[in-house]
Coordinates of C-alpha atoms and ligand atoms in Angstrom, one line a residue:
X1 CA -4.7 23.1 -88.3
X2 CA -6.1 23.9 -84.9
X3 CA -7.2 27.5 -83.3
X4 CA -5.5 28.0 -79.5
X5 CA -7.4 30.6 -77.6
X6 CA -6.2 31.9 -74.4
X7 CA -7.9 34.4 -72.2
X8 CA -6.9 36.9 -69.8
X9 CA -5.7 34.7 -67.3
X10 CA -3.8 32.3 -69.4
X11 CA -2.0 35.1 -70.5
X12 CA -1.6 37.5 -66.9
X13 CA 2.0 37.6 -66.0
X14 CA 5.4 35.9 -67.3
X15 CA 4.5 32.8 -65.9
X16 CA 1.2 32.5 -67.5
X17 CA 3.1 33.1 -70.9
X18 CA 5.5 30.9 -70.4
X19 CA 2.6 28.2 -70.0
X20 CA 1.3 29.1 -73.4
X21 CA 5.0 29.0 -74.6
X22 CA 5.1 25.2 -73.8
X23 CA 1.6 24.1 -74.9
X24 CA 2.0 25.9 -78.1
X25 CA 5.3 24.1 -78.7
X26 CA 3.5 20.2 -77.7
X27 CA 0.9 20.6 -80.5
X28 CA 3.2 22.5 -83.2
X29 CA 2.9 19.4 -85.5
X30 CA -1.0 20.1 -85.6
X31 CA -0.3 23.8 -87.1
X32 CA -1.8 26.2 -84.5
X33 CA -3.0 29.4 -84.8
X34 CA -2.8 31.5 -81.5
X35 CA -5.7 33.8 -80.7
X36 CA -5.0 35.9 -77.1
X37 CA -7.4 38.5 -75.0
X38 CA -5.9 40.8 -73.2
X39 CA -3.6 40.2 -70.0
X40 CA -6.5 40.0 -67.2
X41 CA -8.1 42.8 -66.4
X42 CA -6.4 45.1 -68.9
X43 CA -9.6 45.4 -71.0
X44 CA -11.9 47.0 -67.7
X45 CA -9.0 49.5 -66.8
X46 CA -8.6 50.3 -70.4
X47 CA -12.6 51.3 -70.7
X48 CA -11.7 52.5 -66.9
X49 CA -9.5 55.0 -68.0
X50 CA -11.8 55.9 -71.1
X51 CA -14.3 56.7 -68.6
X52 CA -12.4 58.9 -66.3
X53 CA -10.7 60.4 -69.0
X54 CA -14.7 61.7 -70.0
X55 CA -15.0 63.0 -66.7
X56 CA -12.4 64.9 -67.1
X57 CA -10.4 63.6 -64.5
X58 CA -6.6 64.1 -66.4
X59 CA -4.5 62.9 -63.8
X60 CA -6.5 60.0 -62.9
X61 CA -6.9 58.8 -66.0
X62 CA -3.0 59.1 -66.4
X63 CA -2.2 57.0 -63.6
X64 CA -4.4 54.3 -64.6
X65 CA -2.8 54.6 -68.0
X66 CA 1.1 54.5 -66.2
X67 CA -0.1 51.4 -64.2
X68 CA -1.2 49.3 -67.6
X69 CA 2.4 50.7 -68.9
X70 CA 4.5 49.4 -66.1
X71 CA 2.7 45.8 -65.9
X72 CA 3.5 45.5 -70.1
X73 CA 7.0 46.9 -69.5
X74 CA 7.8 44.5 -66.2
X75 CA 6.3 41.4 -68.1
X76 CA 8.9 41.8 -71.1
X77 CA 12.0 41.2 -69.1
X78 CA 10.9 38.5 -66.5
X79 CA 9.7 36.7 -70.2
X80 CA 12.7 37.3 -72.2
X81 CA 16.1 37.3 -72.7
X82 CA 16.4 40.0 -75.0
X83 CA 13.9 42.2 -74.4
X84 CA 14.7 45.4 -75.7
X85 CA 12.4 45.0 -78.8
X86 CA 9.6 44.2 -77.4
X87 CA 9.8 47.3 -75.0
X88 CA 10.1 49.7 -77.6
X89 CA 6.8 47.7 -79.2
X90 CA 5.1 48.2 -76.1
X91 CA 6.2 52.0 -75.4
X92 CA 5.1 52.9 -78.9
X93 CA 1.7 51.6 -78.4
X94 CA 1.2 53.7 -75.8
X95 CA 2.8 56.3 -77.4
X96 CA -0.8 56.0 -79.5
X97 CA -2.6 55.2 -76.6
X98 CA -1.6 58.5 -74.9
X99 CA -2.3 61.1 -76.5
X100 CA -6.1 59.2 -77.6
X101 CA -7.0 59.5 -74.0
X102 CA -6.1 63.1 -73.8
X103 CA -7.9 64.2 -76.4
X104 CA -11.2 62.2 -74.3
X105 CA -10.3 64.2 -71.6
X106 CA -10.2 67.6 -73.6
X107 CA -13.5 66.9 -74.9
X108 CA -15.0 65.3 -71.9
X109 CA -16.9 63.0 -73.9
X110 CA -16.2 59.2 -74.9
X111 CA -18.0 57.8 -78.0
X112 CA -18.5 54.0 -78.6
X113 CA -15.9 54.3 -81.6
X114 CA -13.2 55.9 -79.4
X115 CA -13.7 53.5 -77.0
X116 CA -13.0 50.7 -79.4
X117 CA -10.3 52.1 -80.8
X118 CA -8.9 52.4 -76.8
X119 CA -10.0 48.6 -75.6
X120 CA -8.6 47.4 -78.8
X121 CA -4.7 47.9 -77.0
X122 CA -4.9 45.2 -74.9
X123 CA -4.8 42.8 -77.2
X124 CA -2.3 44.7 -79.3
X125 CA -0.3 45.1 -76.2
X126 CA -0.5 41.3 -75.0
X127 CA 0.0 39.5 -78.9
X128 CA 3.2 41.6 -78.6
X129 CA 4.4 39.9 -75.7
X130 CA 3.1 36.6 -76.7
X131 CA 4.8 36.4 -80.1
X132 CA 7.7 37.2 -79.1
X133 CA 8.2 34.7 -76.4
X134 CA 7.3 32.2 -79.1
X135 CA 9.9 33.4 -81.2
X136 CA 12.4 33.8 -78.2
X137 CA 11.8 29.8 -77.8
X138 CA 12.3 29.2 -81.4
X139 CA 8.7 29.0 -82.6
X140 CA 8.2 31.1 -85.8
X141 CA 5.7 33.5 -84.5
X142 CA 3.9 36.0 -86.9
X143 CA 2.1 38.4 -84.9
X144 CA -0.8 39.6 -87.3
X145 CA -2.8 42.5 -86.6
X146 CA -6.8 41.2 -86.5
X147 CA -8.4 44.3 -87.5
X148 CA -6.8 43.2 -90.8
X149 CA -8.2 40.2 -91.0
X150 CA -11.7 40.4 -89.3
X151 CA -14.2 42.7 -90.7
X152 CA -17.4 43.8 -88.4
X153 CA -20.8 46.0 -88.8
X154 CA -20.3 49.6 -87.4
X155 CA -22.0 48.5 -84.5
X156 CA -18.7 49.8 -82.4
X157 CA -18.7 48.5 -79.1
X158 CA -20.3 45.2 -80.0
X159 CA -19.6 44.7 -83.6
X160 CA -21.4 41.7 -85.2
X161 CA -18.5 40.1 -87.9
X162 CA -19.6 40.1 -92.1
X163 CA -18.5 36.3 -92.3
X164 CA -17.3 36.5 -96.0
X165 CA -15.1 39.8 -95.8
X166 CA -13.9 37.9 -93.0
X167 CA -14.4 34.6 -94.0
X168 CA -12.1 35.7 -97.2
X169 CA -9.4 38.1 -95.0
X170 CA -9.1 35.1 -92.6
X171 CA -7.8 33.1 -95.4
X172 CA -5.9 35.3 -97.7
X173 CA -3.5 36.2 -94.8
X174 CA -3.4 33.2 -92.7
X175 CA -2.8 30.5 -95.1
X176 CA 0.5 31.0 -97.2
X177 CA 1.5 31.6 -93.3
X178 CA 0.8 28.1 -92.5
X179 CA 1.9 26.7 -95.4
X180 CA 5.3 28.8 -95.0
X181 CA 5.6 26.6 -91.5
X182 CA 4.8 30.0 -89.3
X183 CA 2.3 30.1 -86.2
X184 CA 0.2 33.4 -86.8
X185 CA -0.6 35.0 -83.8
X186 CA -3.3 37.3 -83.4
X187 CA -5.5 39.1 -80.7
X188 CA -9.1 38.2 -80.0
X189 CA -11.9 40.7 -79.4
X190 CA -10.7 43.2 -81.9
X191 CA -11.6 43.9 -85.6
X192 CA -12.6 46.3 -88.1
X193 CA -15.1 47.9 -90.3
X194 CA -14.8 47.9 -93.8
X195 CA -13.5 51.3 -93.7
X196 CA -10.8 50.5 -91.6
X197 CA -12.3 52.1 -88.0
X198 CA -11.4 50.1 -85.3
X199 CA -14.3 47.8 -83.7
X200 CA -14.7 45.2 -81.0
X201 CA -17.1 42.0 -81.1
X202 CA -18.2 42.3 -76.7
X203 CA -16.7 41.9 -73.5
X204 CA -15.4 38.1 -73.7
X205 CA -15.8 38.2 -77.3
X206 CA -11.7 37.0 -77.8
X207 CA -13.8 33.2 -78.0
X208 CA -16.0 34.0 -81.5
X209 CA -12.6 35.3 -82.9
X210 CA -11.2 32.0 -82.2
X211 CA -14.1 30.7 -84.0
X212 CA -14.1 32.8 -86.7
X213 CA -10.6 31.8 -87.3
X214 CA -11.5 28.0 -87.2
X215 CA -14.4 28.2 -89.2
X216 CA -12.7 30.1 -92.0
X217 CA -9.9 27.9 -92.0
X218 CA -11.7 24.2 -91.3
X219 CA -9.7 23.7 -88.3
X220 CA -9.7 20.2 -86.5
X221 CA -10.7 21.8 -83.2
X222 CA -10.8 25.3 -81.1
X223 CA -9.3 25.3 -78.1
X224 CA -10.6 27.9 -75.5
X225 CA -7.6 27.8 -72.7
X226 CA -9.3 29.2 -69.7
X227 CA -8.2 28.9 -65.9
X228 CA -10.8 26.3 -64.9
X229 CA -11.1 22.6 -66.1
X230 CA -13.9 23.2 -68.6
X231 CA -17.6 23.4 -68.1
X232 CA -18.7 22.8 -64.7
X233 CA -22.8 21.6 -63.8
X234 CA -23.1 25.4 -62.4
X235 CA -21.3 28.3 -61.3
X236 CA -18.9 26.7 -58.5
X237 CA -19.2 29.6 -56.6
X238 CA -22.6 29.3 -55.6
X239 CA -22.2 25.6 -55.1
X240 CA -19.3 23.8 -53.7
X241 CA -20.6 20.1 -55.0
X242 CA -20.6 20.8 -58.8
X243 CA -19.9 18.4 -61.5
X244 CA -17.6 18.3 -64.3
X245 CA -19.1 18.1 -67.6
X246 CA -17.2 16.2 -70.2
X247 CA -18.6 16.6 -73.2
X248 CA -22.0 19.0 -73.9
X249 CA -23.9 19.4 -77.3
X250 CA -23.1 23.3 -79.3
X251 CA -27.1 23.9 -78.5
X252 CA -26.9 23.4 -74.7
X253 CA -23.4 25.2 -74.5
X254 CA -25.3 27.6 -76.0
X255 CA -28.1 27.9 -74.6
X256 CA -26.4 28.1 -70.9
X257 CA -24.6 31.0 -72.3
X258 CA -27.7 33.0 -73.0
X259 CA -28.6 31.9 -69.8
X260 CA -26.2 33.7 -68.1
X261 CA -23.3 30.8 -67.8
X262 CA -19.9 32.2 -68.1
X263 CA -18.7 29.3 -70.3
X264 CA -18.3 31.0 -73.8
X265 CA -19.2 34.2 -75.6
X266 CA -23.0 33.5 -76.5
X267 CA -21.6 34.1 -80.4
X268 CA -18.8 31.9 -80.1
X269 CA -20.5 28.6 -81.5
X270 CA -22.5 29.5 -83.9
X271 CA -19.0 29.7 -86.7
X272 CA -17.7 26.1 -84.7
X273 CA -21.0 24.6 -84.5
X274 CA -21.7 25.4 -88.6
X275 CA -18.6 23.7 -89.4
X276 CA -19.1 20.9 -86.7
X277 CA -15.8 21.7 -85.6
X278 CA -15.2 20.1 -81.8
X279 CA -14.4 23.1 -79.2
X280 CA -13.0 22.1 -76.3
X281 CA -12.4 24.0 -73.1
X282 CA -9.1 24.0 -71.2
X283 CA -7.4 25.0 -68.2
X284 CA -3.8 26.4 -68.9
X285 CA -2.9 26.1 -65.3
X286 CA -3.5 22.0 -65.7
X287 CA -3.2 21.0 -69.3
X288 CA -3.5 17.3 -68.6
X289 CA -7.3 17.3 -67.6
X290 CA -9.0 16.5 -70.4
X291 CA -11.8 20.0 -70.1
X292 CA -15.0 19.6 -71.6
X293 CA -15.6 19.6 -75.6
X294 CA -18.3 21.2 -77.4
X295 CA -20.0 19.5 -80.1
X296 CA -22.9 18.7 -82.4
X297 CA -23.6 15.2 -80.8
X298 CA -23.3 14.0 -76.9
X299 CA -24.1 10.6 -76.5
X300 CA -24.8 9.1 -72.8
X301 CA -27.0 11.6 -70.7
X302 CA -30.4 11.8 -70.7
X303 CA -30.8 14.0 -67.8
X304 CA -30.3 17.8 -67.0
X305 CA -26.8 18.9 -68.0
X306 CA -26.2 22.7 -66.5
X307 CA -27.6 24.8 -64.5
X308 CA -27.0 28.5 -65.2
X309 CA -28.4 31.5 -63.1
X310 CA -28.7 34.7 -64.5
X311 CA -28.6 37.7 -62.1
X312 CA -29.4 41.2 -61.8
X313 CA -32.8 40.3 -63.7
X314 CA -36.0 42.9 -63.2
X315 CA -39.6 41.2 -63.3
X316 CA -41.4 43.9 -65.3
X317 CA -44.9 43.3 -65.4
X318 CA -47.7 45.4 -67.3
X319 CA -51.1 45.0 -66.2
X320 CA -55.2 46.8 -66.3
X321 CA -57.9 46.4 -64.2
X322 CA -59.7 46.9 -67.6
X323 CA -60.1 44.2 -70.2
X324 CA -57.6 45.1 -73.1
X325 CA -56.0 43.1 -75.7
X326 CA -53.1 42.2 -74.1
X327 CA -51.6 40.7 -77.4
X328 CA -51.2 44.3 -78.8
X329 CA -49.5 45.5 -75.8
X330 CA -47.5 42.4 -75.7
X331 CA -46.3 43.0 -79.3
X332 CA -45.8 46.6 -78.5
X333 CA -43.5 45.9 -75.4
X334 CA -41.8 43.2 -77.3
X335 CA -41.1 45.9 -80.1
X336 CA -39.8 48.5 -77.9
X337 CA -37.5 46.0 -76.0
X338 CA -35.9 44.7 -79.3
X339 CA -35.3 48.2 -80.8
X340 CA -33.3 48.9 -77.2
X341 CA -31.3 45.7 -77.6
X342 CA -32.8 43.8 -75.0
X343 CA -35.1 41.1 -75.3
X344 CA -36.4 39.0 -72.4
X345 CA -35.4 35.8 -71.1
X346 CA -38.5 34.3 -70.7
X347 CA -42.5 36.2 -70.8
X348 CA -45.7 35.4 -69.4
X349 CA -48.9 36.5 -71.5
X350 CA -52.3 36.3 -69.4
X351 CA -55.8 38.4 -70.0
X352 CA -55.1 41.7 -68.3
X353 CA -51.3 41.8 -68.0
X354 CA -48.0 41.0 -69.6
X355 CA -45.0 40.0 -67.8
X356 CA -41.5 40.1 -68.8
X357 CA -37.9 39.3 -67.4
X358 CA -35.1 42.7 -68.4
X359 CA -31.4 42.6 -67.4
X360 CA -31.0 46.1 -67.8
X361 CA -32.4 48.3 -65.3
X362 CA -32.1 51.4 -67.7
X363 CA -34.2 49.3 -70.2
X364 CA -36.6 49.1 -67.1
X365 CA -36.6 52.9 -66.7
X366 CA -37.7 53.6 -70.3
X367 CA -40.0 50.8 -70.4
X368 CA -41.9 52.4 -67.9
X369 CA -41.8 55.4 -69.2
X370 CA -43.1 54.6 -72.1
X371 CA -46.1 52.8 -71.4
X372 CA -46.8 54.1 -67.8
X373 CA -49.6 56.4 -69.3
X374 CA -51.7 53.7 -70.3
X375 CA -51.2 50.4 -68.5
X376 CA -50.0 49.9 -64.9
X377 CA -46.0 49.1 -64.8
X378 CA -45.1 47.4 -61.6
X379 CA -40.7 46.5 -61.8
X380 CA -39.2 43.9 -59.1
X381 CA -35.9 44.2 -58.6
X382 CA -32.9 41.7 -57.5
X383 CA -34.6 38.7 -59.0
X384 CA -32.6 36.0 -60.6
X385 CA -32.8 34.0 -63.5
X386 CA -32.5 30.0 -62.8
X387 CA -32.6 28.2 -66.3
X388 CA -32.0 24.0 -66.4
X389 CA -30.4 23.1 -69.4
X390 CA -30.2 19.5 -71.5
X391 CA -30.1 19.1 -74.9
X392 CA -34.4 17.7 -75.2
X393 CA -35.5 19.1 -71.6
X394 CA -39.3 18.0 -72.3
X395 CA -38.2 14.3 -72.8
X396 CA -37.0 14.4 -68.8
X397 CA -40.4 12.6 -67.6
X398 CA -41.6 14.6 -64.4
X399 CA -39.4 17.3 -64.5
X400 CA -41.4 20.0 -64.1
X401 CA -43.1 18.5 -60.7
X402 CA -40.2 17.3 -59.2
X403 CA -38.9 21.0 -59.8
X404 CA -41.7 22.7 -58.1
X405 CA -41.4 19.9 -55.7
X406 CA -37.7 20.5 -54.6
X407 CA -38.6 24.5 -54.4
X408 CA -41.2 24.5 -51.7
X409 CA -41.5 27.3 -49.3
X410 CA -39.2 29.4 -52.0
X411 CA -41.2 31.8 -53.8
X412 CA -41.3 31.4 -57.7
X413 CA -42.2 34.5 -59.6
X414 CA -42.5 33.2 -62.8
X415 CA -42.0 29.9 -64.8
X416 CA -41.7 29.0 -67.9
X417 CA -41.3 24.8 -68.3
X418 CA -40.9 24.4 -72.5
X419 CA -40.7 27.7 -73.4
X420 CA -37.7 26.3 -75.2
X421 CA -36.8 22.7 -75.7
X422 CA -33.4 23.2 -74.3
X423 CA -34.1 24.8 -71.4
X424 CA -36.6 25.2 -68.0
X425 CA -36.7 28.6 -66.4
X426 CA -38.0 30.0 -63.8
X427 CA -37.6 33.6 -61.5
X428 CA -37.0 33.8 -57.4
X429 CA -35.6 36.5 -55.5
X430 CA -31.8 36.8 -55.5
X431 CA -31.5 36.3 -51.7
X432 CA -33.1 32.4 -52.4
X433 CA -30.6 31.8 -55.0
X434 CA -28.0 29.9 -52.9
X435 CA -30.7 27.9 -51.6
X436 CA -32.1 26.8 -54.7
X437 CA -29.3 26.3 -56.3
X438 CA -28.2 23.3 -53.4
X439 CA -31.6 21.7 -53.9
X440 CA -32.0 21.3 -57.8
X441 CA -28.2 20.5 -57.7
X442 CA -28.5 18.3 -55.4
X443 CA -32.0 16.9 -57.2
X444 CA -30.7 16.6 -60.8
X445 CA -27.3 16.6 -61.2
X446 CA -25.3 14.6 -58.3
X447 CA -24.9 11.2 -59.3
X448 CA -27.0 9.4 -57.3
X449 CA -29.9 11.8 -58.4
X450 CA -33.2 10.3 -58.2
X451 CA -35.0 12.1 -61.3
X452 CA -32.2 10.6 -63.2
X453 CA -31.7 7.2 -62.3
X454 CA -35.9 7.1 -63.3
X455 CA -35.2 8.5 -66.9
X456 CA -32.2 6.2 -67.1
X457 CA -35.2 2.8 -66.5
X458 CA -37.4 4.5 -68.8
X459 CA -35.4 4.7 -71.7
X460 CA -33.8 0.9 -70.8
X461 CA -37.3 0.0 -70.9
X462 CA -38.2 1.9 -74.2
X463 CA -35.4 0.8 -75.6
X464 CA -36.0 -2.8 -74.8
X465 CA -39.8 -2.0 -76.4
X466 CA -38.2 -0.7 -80.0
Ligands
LIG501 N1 -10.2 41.3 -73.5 C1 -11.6 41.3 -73.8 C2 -12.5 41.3 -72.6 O1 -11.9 41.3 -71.5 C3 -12.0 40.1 -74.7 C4 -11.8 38.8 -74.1 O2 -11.1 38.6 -73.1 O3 -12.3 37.8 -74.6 O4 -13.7 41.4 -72.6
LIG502 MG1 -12.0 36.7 -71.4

């Protein structure tokens, strides 16, 4: 069997649907379970309206909440021919949705678990749709409620899955529905605790449910059907020259996630990758290019694969005039950051100061707040994160030089070259991010690249030595 994914986009209007309709139909013979997110955008007006609804603002919030009705309701008949099902699903959904908000606004206060139970509609409200075009075209669609089948922590909000509850779950109600020739449909993002209370696994996190599913069920491969042709060499937005990737290892998709690539939920490959099962990414809007696959091994390039940039990043440096033991304070800071949830990038450890990387400028506020009494805190805003990624970054002979090289007259705050063996980071100012983005792109990962080509002799030559 195989896992489908399709995010907002590949799932926005009638059309969109009707795309899924006809690749879901060309790979029936492989068995495929369908995982959707929510039509685009529906998941930040959902938390929109859970928002406003906390500020009290009733008919606000009621407006965004008609808006999300009338898009679900239009969709159903431009998609079908008999639609009067599916828009008594969809009004009884809101129906539920309703009167949840209300009860926010009442009380002017929002908790994590609410929201949950709120963002979880989208997907509710999209599988609907989905499914039953699938049926309408004669596939036996079985929409299946996730929260049944995934089980989470009660971390609500951001809910880390308990693999063998779900593992178990995943199995029980998905296989007879294979065997029995259906295609079980199901909405990403969403699950539940034991108990039953309504979680969800992080903003994108529709891609680890698509994992979860393949894992627990030893699929072939996940597909991640996405609006782009795969995995580009960076963000094409900062870059107009950018490569296509074809195939990258699970570690360096990984690790470009973490770095702030928006290629995959940073979960997503840890259930593929323990199953070596191949994930490949796919644009729904151009089914024949081939996209980029994820997996454990990715023969035939030595150099840099990625570069990711990670923005909105504070420098947050800790420093005394006095001599102190700055591994104390560094353990300290290091403490405080994990119990907050957010550990730094990279970190810089000299005699009298410590200096860290934070993406989170309330993080930044406490931080200081915190230690301010004893140590001088100096924060930097708008700095950026620019991380190279390949799969064994210290083999790259040179690398580090020919980085510094490329970035002169730019200012580097910090750098970190082998602070992981995957990846080569290093801090500038937002406003140089354009910049230095052109030059490494243009230094490492065009095809004539010069840093390359000199690998490329070295390893002939080793090669021809062993
Ligand atoms: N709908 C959710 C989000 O927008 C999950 C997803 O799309 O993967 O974050
Ligand atoms: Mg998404």
């Amino acid at each position: 069997m195989i896992v489908m994914k399709f995010g907002g986009t590949s799932v926005e209007d009638a059309q969109a649907i009707r795309r899924l309709v006809n690749l879901v139909r060309e790979r029936l013979w492989q068995q495929p379970v369908i995982v959707s997110s929510a039509m685009a955008k529906v998941t930040d007006t959902l938390l929109q309206a859970t928002s406003t609804a906390a500020s009290g603002n009733e008919p606000a919030t009621l407006e965004l909440l008609e808006r999300l009705e009338s898009r679900h309701i239009a969709t159903a008949p431009d998609l079908l021919r008999d639609c009067s099902q599916t828009e008594a699903d969809i009004s009884a959904l809101f129906a539920e949705l309703r009167p949840l908000l209300s009860a926010i606004c009442a009380l002017r206060v929002a908790t994590p678990r609410l929201s949950d139970r709120i963002a979880s509609f989208g997907e509710r409200l999209a599988t609907v749709l989905v499914s039953a075009a699938l049926r309408e075209s004669g596939v036996n669609a079985a929409l299946i409620d996730a929260r049944e089948c995934i089980v989470t922590d009660d971390h609500f909000t951001c809910a880390a899955p308990l693999m063998d509850a779900s593992n178990q779950r995943l199995s029980a109600r998905l296989i007879p529905l294979l065997e029995a020739k259906r295609v079980p449909v199901l909405g990403g993002f969403i699950a539940a605790t034991a108990q039953g209370q309504t979680t969800t696994l992080g903003r994108g996190g529709s891609d680890l449910t698509a994992a979860l599913v393949g894992g627990a069920l030893d699929a072939e491969r996940v597909e991640i059907w996405t609006d782009v042709d795969g995995i580009r060499s960076t963000d094409p937005r900062l870059y107009g020259h950018t490569r296509h990737i074809e195939s990258i290892s699970f570690h360096e998709a990984a690790e470009l996630a973490q770095l702030g690539a928006k290629v995959l939920h940073p979960a997503t490959l840890i259930p593929a990758m323990e199953k070596n099962i191949p994930v490949y990414v796919l644009n729904s809007r151009n089914p024949l290019h081939p996209g980029t696959c994820v997996r454990t091994e990715c023969p035939g390039h030595d150099g840099v694969k990625a570069l990711a940039v990670k923005h909105g990043i504070t420098l947050v440096q800790a420093s005394t005039a006095r001599s102190f033991r700055p591994t104390g304070l560094a353990s300290e800071m290091f403490s405080f950051l994990e119990a907050d949830g957010c550990l730094p990038d990279i970190a810089s450890i000299g005699q009298t100061s410590v200096t860290v990387t934070v993406d989170n400028k309330e993080v930044v506020a406490r931080l200081t707040k915190q230690f301010e009494k004893r140590v001088n805190i100096k924060a930097e805003n708008s700095k950026a994160l620019i991380s190279l990624v390949a799969e064994d970054i210290r083999q790259i002979v040179g690398l580090p030089v020919q980085v510094l090289l490329a970035l002169d007259g730019i200012e580097v705050w910090m750098s970190s070259p082998g602070a992981s063996q995957r990846s080569f980071s290093f801090v500038i100012s937002e406003k140089d991010v354009p910049e230095v983005v052109r030059r490494l792109h243009e230094l490492l990962l065009e095809d004539n690249c010069s840093l390359l080509a000199a690998n490329a002799e070295q390893s002939v030559a080793h090669a021809a030595v062993v």
